[in-house]
Short mmCIF file of C-alpha atoms in Angstrom, two decimals:
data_model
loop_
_atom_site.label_atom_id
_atom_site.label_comp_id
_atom_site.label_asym_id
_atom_site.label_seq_id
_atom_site.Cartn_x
_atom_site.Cartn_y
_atom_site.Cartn_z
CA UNK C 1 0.00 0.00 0.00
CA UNK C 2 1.19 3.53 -0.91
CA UNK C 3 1.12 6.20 1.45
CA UNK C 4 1.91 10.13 2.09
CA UNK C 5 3.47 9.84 4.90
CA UNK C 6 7.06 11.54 3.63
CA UNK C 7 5.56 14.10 2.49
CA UNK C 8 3.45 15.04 5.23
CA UNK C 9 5.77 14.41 7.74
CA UNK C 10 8.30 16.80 5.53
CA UNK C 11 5.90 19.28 5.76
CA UNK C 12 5.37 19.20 9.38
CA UNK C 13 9.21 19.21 9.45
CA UNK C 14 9.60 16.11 11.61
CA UNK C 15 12.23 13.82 11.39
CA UNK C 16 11.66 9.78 11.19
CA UNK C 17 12.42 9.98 14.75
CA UNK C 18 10.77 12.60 16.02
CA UNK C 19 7.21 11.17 14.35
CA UNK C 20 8.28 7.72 15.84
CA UNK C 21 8.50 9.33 19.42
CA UNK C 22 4.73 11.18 19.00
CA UNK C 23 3.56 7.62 17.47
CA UNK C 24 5.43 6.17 20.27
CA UNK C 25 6.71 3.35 17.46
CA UNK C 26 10.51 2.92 16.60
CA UNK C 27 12.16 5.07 14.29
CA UNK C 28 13.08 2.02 12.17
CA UNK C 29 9.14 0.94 12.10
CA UNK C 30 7.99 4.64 10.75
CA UNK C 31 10.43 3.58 7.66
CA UNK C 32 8.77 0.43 7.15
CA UNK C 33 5.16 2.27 6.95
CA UNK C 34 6.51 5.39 4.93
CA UNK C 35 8.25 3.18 2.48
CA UNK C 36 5.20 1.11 2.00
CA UNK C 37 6.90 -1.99 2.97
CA UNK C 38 4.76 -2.79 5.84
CA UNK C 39 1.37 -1.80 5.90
CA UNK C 40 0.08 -0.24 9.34
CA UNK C 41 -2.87 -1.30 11.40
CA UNK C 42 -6.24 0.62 12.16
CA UNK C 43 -4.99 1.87 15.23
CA UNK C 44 -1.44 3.00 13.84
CA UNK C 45 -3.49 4.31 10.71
CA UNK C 46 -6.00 6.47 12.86
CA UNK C 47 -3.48 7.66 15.38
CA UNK C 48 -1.42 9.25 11.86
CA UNK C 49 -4.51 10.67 10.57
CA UNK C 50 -5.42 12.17 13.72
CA UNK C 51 -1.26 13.55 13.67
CA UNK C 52 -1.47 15.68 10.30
CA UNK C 53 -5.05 15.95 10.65
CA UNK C 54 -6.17 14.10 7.18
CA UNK C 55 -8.51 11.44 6.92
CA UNK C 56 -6.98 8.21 6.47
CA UNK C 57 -7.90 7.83 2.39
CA UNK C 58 -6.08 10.96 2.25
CA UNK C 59 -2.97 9.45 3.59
CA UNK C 60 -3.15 5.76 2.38
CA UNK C 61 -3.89 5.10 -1.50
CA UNK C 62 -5.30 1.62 -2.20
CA UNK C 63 -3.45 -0.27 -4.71
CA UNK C 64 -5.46 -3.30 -4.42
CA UNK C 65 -7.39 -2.62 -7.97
CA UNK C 66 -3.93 -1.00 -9.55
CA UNK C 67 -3.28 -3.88 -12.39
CA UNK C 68 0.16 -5.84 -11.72
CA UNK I 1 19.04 4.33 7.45
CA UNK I 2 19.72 4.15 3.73
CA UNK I 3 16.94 5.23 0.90
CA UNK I 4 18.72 2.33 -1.15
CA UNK I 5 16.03 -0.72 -0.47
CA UNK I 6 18.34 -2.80 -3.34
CA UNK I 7 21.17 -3.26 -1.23
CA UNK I 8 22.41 -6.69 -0.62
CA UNK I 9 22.85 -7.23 3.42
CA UNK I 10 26.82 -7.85 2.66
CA UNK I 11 27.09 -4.66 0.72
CA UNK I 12 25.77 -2.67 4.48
CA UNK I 13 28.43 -0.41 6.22
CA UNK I 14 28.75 -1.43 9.56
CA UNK I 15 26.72 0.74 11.16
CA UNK I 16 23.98 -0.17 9.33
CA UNK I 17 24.50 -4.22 10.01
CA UNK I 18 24.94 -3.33 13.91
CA UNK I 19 21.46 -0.96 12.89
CA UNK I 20 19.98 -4.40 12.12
CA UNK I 21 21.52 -6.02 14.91
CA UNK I 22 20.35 -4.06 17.42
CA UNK I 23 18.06 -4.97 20.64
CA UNK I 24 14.77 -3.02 20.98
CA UNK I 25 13.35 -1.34 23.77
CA UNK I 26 11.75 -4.23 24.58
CA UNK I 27 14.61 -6.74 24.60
CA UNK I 28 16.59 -3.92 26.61
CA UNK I 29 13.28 -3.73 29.04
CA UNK I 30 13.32 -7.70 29.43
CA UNK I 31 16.30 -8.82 29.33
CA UNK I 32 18.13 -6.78 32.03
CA UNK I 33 17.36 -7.49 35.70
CA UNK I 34 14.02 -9.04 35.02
CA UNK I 35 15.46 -11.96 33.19
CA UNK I 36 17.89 -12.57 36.01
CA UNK I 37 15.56 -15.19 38.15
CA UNK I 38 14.24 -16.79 35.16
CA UNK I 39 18.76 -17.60 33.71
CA UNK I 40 19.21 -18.63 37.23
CA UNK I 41 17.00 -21.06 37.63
CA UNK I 42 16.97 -22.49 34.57
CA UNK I 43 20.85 -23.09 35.20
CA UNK I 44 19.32 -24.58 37.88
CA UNK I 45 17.55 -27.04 36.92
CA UNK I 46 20.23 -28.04 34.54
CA UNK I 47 23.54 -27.38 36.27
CA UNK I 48 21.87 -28.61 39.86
CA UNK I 49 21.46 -32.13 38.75
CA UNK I 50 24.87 -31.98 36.31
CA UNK I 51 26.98 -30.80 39.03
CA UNK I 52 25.87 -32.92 41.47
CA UNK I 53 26.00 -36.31 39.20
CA UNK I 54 29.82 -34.77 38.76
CA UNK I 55 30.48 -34.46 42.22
CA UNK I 56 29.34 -38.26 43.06
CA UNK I 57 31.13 -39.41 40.07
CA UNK I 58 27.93 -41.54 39.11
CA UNK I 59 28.40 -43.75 36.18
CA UNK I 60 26.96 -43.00 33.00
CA UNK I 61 23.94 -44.97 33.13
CA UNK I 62 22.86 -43.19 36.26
CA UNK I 63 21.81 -39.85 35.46
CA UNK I 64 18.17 -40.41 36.76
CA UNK I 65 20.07 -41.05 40.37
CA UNK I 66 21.32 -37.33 41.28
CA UNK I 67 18.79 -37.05 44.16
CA UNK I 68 20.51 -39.88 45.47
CA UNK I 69 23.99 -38.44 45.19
CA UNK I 70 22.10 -35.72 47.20
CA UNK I 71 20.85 -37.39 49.83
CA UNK I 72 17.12 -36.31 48.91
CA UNK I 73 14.65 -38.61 48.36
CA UNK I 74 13.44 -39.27 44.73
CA UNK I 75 9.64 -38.03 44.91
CA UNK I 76 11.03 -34.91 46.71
CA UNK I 77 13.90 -33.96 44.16
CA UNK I 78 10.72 -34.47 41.98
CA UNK I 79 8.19 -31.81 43.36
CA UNK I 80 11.34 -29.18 43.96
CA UNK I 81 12.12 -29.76 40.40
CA UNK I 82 8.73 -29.17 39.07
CA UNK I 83 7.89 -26.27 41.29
CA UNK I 84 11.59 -24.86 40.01
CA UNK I 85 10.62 -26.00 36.29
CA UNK I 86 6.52 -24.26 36.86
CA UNK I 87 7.80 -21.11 38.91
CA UNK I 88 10.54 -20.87 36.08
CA UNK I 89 7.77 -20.64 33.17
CA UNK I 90 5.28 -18.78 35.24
CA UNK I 91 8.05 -16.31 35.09
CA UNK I 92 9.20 -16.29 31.35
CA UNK I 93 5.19 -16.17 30.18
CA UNK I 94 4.50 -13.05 32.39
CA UNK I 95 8.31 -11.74 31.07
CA UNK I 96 7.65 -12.71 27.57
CA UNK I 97 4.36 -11.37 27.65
CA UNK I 98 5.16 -7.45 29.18
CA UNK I 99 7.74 -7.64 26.88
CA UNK I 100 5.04 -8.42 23.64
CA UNK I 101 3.17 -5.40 25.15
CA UNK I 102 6.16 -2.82 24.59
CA UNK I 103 7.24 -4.21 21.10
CA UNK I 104 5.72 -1.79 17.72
CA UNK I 105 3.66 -3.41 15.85
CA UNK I 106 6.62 -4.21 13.14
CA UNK I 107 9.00 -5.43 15.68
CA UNK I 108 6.12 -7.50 16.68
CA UNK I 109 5.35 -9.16 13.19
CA UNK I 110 9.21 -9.65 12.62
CA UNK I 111 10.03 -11.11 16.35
CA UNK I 112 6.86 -13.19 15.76
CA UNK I 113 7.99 -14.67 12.04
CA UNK I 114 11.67 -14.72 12.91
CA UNK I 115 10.65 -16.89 16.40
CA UNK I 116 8.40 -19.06 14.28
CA UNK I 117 10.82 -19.85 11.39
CA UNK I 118 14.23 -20.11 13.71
CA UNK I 119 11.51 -22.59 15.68
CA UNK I 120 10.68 -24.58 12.67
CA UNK I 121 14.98 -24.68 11.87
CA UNK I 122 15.67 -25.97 14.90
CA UNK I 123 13.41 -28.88 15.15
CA UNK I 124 14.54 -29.86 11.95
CA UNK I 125 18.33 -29.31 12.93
CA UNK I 126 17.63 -31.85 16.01
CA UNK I 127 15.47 -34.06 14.26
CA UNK I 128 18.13 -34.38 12.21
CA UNK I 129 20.90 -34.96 14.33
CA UNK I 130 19.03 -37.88 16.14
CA UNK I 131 18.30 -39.34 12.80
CA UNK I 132 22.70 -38.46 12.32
CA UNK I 133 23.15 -40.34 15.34
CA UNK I 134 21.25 -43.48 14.98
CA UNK I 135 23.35 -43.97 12.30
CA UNK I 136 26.43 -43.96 14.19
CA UNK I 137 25.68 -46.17 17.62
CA UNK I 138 28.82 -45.86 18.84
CA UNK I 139 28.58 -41.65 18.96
CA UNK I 140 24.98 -42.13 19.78
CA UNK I 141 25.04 -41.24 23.46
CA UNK I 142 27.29 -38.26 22.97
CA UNK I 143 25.05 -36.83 20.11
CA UNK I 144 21.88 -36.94 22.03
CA UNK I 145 24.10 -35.39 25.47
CA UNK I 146 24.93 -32.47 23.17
CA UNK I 147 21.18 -32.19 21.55
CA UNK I 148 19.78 -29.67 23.94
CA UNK I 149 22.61 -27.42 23.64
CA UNK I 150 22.85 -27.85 19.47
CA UNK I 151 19.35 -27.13 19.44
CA UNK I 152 19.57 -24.14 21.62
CA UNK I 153 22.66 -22.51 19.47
CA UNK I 154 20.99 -23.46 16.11
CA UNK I 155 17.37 -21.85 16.90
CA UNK I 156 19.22 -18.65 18.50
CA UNK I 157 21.87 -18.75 15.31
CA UNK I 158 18.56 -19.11 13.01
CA UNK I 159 16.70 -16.29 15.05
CA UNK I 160 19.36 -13.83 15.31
CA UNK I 161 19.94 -14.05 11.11
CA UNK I 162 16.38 -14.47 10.13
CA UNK I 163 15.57 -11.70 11.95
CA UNK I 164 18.37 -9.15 10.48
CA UNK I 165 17.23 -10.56 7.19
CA UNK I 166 13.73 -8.99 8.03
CA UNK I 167 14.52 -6.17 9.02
CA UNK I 168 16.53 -5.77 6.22
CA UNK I 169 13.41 -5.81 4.15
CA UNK I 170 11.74 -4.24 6.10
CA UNK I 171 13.22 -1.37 7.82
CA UNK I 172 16.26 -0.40 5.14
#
């Protein structure tokens, strides 16, 4: 799953480890989300959305229907 | 961490291997102080029995006689044993389980797959080496001595890499 997260979290001008210590995750685990390598749970999802303020969808894009 | 996700694990500086090597915050929390009771007495319950067996010099066909070496009777070595052997896993549950509790949710999913698969290895490994030794009687009893301790090294061996090779994926 593709995500935003870089970019938002440039905007905000937060480091991998400082949005690690306000998801209270590892810095290394933020990189697995951002980079789309491991996709988040509900929980992890909602508690970024309710960081930069964006509904989820606006955050995560669904691939699922993207053709291979 | 790098932004190159196509590099091989041998081509890492080593910064970034000992970045893959590292212990979380939850290994740190568990395995300090907390984890002291649980080593000791499962050193215990192997080195009690070993060291005394040494110290009588009983022969090799009577290993199951250490209480007697120790002047205890054998039902009561029995219960200690088992409440050591129960108090010991009471303790690693309620360790391993506070320390589940502060893991991420991707340290989770890669201690939880690397566990698994190092688990998986190292049944293998020692079903293998008993198979090894049945075809060698006269190493037989020396293979199976060694068995709990080859199985040990090879699922912590197997752990230890499959996990860097996770987090590899994962995390670089």
């Amino acid at each position: 799953m593709k995500n935003h997260i870089k970019i938002l979290r440039t905007e905000q001008g937060w480091s991998q480890a400082k949005l690690a210590e306000l998801l209270g995750v590892s810095r290394q685990s933020v990189n697995a989300v951002e980079t789309g390598k491991f996709d988040p749970s509900l929980p992890l999802a909602f508690a970024l959305a309710r960081l930069f303020e964006r509904p989820i969808e606006e955050i995560f894009i669904d691939t699922e229907g993207d053709p291979k | 961490m790098t932004e190159d996700t196509d590099k091989k694990i041998s081509e890492l500086s080593d910064q970034e291997i000992l970045d893959l090597t590292r212990m979380t915050e939850a290994d740190k929390w568990a395995n300090g102080w907390r984890a002291l009771p649980t080593i000791l007495s499962m050193l215990l319950l192997f080195l009690g029995p070993a060291c005394i067996h040494l110290g009588y010099r009983l022969g090799a066909d009577q290993w199951l006689s250490w209480p007697d070496g120790a002047g205890m009777r054998k039902y009561t070595a029995m219960i200690a044993y088992m409440g050591i052997a129960i108090a010991t896993s009471f303790h690693l549950r309620k360790l391993s389980r506070s320390m589940d509790e502060r893991l991420d949710e991707v340290e989770r999913h890669i201690e939880y797959k690397a566990t698994a698969a190092a688990g998986n290895e190292a049944i293998w490994y020692g079903m293998f080496m008993w198979g090894f030794a049945l075809w060698f009687p006269q190493y037989y009893q020396g293979i199976m001595a060694a068995l709990p301790l080859l199985i040990f090294f090879s699922f912590y061996f197997a752990y230890f890499g499959i996990r860097m090779k996770l987090r590899h994926e994962l995390e670089a």
